[in-house]
mmCIF file of C-alpha atoms in Angstrom:
data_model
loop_
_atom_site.group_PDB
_atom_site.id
_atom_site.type_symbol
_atom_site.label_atom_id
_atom_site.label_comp_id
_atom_site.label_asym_id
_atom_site.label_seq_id
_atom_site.Cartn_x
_atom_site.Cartn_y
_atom_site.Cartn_z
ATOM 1 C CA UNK P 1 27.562 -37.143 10.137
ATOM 2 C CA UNK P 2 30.414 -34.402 10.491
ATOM 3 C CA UNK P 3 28.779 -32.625 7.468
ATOM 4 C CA UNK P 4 25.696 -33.183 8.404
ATOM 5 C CA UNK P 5 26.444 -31.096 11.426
ATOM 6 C CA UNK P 6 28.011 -28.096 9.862
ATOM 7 C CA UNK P 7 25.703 -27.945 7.369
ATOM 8 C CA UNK P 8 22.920 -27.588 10.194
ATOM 9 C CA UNK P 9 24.788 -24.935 11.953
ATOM 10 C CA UNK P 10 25.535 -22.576 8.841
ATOM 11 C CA UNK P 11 21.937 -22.843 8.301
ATOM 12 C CA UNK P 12 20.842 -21.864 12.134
ATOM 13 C CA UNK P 13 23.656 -18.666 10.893
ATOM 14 C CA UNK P 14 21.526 -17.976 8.178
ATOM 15 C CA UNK P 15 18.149 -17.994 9.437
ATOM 16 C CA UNK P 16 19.135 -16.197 12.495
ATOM 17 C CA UNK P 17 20.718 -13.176 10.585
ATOM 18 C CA UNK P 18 17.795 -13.432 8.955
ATOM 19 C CA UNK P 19 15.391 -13.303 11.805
ATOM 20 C CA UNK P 20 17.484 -9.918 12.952
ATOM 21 C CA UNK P 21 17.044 -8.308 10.000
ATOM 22 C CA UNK P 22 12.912 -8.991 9.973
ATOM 23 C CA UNK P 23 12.759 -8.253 13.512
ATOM 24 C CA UNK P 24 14.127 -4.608 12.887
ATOM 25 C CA UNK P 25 11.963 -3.826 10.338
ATOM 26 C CA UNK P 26 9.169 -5.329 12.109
ATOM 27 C CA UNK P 27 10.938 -2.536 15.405
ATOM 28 C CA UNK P 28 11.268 0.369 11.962
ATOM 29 C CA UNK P 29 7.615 -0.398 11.004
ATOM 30 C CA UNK P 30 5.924 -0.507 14.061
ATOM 31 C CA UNK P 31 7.460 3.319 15.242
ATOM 32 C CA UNK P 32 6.538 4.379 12.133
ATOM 33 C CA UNK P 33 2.740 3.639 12.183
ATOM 34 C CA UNK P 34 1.873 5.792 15.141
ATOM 35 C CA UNK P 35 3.348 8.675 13.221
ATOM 36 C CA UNK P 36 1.424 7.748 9.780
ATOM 37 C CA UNK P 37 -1.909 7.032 11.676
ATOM 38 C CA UNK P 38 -1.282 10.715 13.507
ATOM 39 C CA UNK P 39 -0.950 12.524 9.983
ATOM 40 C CA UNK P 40 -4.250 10.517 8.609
ATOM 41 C CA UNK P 41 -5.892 11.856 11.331
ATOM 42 C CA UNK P 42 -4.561 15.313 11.426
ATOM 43 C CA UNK P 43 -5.778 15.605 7.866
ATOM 44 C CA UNK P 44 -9.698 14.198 8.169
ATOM 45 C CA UNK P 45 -10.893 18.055 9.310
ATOM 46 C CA UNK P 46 -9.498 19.600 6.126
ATOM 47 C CA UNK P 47 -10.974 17.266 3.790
ATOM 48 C CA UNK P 48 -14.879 16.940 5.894
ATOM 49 C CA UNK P 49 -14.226 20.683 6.072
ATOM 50 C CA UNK P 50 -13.861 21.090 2.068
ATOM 51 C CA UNK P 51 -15.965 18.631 1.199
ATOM 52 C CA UNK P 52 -18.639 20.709 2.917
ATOM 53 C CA UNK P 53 -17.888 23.615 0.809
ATOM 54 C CA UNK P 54 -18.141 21.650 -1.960
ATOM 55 C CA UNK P 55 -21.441 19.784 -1.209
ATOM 56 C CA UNK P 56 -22.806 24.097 0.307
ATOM 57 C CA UNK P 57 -21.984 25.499 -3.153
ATOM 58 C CA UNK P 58 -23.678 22.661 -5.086
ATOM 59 C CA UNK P 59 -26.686 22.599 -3.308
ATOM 60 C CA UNK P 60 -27.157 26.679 -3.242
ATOM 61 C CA UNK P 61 -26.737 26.492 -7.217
ATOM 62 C CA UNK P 62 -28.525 23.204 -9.281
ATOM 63 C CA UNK P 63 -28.121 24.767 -12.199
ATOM 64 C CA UNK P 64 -24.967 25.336 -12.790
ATOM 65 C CA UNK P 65 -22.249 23.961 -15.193
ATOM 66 C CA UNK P 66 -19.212 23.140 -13.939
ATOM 67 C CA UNK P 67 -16.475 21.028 -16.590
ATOM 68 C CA UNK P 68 -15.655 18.960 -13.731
ATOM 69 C CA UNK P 69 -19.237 18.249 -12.950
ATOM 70 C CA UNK P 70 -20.249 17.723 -16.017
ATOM 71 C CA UNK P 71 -19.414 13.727 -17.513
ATOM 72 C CA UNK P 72 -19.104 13.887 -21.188
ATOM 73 C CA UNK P 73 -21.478 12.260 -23.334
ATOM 74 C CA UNK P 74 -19.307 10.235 -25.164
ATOM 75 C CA UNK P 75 -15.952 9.670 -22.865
ATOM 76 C CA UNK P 76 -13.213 7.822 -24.518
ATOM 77 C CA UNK P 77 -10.516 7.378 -22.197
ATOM 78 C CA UNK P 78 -10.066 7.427 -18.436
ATOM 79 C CA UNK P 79 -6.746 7.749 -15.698
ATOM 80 C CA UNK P 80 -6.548 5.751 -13.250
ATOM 81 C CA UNK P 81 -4.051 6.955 -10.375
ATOM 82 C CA UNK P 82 -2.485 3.601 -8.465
ATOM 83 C CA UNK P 83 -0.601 3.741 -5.631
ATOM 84 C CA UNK P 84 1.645 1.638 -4.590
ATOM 85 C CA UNK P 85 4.662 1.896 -2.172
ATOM 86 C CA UNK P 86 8.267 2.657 -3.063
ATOM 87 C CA UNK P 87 9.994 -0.238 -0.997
ATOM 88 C CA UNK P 88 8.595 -4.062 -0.222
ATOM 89 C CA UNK P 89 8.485 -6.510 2.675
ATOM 90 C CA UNK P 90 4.844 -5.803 3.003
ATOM 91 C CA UNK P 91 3.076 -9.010 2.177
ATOM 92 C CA UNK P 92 0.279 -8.648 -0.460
ATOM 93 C CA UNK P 93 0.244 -4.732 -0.268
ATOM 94 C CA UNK P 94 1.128 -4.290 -3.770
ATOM 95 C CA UNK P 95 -0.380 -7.075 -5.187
ATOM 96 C CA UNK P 96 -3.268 -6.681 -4.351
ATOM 97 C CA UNK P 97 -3.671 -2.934 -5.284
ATOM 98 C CA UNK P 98 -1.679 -3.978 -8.692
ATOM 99 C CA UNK P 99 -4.760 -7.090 -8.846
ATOM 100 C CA UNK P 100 -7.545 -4.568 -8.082
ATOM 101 C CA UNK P 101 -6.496 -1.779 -10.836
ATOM 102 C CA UNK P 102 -6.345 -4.332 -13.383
ATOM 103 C CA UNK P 103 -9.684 -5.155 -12.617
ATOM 104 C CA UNK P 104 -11.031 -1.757 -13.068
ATOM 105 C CA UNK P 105 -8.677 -1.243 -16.238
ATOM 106 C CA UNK P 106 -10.884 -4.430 -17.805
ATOM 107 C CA UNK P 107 -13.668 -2.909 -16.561
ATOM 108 C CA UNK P 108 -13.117 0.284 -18.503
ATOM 109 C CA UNK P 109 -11.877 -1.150 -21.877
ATOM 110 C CA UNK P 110 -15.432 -3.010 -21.442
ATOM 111 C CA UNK P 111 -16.701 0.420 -21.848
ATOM 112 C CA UNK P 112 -15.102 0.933 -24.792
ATOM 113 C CA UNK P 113 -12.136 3.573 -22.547
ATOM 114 C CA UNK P 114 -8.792 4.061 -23.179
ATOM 115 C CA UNK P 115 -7.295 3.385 -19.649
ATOM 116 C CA UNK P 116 -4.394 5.426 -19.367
ATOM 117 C CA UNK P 117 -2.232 4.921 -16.074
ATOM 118 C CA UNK P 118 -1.191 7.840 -13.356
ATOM 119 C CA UNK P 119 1.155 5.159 -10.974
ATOM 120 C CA UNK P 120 2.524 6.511 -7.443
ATOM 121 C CA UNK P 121 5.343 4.230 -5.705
ATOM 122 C CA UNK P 122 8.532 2.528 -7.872
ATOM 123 C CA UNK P 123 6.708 -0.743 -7.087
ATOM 124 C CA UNK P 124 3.879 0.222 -9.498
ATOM 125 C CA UNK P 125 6.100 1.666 -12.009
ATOM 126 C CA UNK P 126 8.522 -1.496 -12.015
ATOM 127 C CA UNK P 127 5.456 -3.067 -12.102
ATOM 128 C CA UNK P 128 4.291 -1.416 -15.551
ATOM 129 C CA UNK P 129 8.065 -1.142 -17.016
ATOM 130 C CA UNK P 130 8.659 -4.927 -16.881
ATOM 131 C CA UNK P 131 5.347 -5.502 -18.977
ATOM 132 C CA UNK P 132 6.159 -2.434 -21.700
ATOM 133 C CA UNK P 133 3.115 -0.528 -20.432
ATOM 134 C CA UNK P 134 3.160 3.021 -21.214
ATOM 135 C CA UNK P 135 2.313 5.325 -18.106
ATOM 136 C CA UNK P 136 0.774 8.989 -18.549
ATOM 137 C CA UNK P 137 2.350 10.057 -15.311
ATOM 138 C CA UNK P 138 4.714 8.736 -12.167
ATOM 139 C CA UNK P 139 5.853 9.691 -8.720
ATOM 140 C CA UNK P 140 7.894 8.015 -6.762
ATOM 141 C CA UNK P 141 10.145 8.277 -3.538
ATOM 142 C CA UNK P 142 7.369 9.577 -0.742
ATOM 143 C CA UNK P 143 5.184 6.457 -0.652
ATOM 144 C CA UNK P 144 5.730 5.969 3.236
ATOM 145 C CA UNK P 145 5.778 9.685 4.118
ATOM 146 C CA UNK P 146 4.043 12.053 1.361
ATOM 147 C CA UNK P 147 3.677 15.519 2.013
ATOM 148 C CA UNK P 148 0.881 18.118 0.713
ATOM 149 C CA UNK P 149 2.767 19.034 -1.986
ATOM 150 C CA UNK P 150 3.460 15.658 -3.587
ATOM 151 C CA UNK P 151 -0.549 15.380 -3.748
ATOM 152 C CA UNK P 152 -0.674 18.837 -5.067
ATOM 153 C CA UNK P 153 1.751 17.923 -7.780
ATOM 154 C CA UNK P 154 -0.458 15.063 -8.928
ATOM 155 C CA UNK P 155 -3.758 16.343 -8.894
ATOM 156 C CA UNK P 156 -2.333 19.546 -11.060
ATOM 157 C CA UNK P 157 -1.425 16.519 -13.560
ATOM 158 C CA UNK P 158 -4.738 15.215 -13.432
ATOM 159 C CA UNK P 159 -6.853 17.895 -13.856
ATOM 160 C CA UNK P 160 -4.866 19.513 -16.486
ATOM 161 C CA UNK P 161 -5.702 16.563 -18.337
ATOM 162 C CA UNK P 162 -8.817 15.741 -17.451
ATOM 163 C CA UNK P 163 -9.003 19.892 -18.770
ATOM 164 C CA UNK P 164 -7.514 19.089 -22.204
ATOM 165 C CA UNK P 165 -9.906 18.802 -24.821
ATOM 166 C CA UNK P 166 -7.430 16.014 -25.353
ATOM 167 C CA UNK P 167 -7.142 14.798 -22.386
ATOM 168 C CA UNK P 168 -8.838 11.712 -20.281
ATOM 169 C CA UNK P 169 -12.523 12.554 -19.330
ATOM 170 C CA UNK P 170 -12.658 10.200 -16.185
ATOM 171 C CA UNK P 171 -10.172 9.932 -13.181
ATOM 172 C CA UNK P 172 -10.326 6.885 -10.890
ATOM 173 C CA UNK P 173 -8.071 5.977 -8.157
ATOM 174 C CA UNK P 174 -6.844 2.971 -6.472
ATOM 175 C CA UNK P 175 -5.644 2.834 -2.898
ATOM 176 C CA UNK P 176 -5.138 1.184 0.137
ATOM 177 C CA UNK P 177 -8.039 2.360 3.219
ATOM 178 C CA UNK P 178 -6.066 1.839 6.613
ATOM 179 C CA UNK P 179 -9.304 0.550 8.696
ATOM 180 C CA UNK P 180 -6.836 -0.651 11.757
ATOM 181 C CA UNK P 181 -3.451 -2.426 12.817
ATOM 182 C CA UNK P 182 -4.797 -5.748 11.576
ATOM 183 C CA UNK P 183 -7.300 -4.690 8.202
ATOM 184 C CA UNK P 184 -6.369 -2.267 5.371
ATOM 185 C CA UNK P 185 -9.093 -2.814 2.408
ATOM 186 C CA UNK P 186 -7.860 -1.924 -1.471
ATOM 187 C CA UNK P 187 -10.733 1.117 -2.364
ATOM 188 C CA UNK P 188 -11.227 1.886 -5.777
ATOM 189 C CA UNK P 189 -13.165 5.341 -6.448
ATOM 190 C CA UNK P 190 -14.011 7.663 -8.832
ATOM 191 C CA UNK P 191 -12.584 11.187 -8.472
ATOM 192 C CA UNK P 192 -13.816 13.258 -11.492
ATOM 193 C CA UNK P 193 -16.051 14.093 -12.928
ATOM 194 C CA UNK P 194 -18.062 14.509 -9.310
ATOM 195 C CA UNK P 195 -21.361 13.084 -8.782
ATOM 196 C CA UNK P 196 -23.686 14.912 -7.633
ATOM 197 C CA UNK P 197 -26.495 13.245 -5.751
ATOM 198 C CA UNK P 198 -29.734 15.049 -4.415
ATOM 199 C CA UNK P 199 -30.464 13.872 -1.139
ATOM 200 C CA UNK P 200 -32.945 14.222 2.165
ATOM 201 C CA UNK P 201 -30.250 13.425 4.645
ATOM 202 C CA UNK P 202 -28.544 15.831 6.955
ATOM 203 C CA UNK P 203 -25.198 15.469 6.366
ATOM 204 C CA UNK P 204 -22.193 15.131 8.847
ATOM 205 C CA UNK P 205 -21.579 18.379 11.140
ATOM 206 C CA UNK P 206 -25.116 19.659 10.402
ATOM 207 C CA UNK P 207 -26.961 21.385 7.610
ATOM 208 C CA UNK P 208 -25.232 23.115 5.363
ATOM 209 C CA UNK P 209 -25.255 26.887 5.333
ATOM 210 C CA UNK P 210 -27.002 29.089 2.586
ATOM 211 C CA UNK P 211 -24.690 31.186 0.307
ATOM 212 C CA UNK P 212 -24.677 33.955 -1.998
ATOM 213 C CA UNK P 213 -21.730 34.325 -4.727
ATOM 214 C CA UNK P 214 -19.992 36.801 -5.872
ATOM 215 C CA UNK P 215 -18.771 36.876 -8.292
ATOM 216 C CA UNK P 216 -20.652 33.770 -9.299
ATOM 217 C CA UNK P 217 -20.934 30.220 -8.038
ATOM 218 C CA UNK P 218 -19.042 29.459 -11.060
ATOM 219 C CA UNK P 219 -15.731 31.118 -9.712
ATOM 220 C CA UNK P 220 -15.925 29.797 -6.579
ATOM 221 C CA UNK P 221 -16.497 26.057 -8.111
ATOM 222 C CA UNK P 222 -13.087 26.918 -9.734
ATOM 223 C CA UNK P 223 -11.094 27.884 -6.360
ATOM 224 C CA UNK P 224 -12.438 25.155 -4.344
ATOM 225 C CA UNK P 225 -12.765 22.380 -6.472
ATOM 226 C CA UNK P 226 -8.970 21.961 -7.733
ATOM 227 C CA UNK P 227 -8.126 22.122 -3.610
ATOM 228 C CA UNK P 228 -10.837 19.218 -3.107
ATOM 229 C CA UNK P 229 -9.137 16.873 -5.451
ATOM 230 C CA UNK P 230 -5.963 17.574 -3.778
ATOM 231 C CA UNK P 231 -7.248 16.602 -0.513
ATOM 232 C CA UNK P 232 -8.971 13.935 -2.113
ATOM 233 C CA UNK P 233 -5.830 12.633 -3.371
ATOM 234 C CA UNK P 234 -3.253 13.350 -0.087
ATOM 235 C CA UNK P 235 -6.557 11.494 1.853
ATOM 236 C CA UNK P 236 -5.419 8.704 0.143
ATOM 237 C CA UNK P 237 -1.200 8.948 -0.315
ATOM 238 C CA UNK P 238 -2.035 9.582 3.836
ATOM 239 C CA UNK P 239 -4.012 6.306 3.912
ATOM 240 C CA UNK P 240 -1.915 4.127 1.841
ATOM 241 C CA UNK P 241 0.940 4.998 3.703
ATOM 242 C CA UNK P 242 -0.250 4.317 6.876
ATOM 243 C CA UNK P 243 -2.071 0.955 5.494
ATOM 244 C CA UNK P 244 1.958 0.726 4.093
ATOM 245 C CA UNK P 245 3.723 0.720 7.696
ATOM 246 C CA UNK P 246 1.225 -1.933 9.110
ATOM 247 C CA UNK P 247 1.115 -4.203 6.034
ATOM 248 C CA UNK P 248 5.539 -4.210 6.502
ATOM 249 C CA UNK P 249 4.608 -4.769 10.430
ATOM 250 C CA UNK P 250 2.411 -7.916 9.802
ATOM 251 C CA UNK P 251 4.816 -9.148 7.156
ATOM 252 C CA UNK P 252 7.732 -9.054 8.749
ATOM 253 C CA UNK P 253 6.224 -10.079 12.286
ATOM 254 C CA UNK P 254 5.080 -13.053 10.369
ATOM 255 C CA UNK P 255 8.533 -14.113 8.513
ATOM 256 C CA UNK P 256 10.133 -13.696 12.371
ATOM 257 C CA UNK P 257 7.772 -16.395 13.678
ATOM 258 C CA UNK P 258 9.145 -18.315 10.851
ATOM 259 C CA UNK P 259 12.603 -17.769 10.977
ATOM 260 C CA UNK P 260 12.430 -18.747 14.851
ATOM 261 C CA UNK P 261 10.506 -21.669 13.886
ATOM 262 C CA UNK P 262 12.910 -22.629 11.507
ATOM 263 C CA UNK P 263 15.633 -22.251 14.135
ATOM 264 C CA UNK P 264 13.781 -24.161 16.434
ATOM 265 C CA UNK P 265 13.603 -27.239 13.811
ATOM 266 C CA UNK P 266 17.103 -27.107 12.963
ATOM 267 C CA UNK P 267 18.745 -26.611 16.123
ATOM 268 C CA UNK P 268 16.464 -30.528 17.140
ATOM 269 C CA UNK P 269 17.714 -31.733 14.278
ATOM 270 C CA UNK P 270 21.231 -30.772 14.776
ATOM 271 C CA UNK P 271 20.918 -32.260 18.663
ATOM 272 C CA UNK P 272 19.181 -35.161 17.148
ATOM 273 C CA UNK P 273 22.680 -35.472 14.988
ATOM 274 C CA UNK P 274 24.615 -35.110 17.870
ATOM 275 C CA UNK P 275 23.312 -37.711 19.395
ATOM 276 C CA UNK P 276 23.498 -40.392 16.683
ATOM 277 C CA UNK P 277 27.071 -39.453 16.348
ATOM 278 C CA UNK P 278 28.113 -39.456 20.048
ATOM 279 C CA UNK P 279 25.524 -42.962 20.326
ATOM 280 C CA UNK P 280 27.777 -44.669 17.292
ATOM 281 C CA UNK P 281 31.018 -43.316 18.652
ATOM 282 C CA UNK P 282 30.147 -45.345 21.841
ATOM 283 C CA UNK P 283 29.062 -48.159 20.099
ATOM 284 C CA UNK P 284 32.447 -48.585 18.496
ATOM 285 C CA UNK P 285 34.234 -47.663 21.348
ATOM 286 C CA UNK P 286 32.332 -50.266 23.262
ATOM 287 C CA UNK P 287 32.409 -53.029 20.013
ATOM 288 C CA UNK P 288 36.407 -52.245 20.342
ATOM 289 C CA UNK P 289 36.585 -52.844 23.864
ATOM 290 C CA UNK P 290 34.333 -56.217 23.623
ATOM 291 C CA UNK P 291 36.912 -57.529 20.237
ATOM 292 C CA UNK P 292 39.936 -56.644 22.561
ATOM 293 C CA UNK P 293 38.658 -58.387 25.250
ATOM 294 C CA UNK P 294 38.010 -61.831 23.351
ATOM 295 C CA UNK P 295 41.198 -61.255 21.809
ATOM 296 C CA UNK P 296 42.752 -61.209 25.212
ATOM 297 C CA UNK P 297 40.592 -64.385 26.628
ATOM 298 C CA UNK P 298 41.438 -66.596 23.069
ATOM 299 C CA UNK P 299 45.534 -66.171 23.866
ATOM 300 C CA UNK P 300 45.152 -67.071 27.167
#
């Protein structure tokens, strides 16, 4: 029963250091959101801003050819940027992202594509090392806090290959959407070449203004559109990362509630114990008494 006892108190140890350690990064997590969510936010006029510059110098010119417009007849190999996070303790956050590129990789060797991996975040890349998959580009060490130039980098990779006559002639990219606190979805997009679809709609912050190039439309196409995949791109490293911090928050909010739980079981067990012991110490004490007692009556 002695055993029994320690054993049940080493374990209350355990979980409880436990329980401090979730309950600080639950504390780390939860300061860091705010901060993430700020930066997403911060960021949304840039990209609606671009984006309309994009969408203005389409519209104002149909005809013209742009190579990253322009999907190639017969494509024969695509990227697919994933990102993933650099540390863990954040539930499914990986998994899933890891689940949902795989997808779209079988989706594009169904098309006959070469998928050929870009992966953000060492959890991706430890991810593709342990399985001897070959990776066409990785970053790593900003997955909770990236900064312009970290998307910047990347999309420079991308398009220069998506540029070689070499290269891959489709980029996708997989990513967590921070929605709120409680919901961050996996999105899976296509980044190049754009699409280009004619509409009657008004679009967001009013028509669109009317242009004339010059140059051309053509030079213009090539200064704004390398900046709108970069925005594209740091869109996403911003959402991930926020999607990141709240993921860790749930997670470790939820192994807290268990580690207290736990506590909670093993401290009743441990009185439970205590009580059987100090119950069948009486008893004997008692049973003693009662045999010395007889003893005493049968000599007299």
């Amino acid at each position: 029963m002695g055993a029994q006892l320690r054993l049940l108190r080493r374990r209350i140890r355990s979980v409880k250091s436990t329980a401090k350690i979730t309950r600080a990064q639950e504390l780390i997590a939860s300061s860091r959101i705010v901060k993430a969510q700020q930066r997403m936010e911060a960021a949304v006029p840039y990209e609606r801003e671009i984006t309309r510059a994009v969408s203005a110098v389409l519209s104002n010119s149909a005809d013209i050819d742009h190579p990253l417009t322009v999907a190639k007849e017969q494509p024969s190999s695509a990227g697919v940027l994933i990102v993933t996070s650099d540390r863990g303790f954040a539930g499914g956050f990986n998994a899933n992202i890891l689940r949902e590129a795989e997808a779209l990789a079988g989706h594009l060797r169904g098309r006959g594509l070469q998928v050929k991996p870009f992966v953000v975040g060492r959890k991706g890349i430890t991810w593709h090392r342990f399985r001897d998959r070959s990776m066409s580009g990785e970053w790593s060490g900003f997955s909770d806090n990236p900064l312009y130039a970290h998307a910047k980098e990347i999309a420079d990779a991308l398009v220069s290959s998506f540029e070689d006559q070499n290269g891959i002639d489709e980029i996708h990219i997989v990513y967590t959407e921070f929605v709120s606190m409680l919901t961050q979805q996996v999105q899976v997009k296509r980044v190049l070449p754009l699409e280009v679809e004619e509409t009657t709609e008004q679009p967001p912050g009013g028509p669109l203004p009317y242009y004339e190039f010059e140059p051309t439309a053509g030079e213009v196409l090539n200064q704004l559109l390398p900046r709108y995949i970069e925005s594209r791109i740091f869109n996403a490293l911003l959402q991930s990362a926020a999607s990141e911090h709240a993921a860790r928050r749930r997670a470790m909010k939820s192994a807290t509630d268990n580690a207290n739980e736990l506590i909670r079981v093993f401290t009743q067990r441990m009185n439970q114990a205590r009580q059987a012991e100090i119950t069948q110490e009486i008893s004997e004490i008692v049973g003693g008494a009662n045999a010395l007692a007889d003893a005493s009556a049968g000599k007299e």
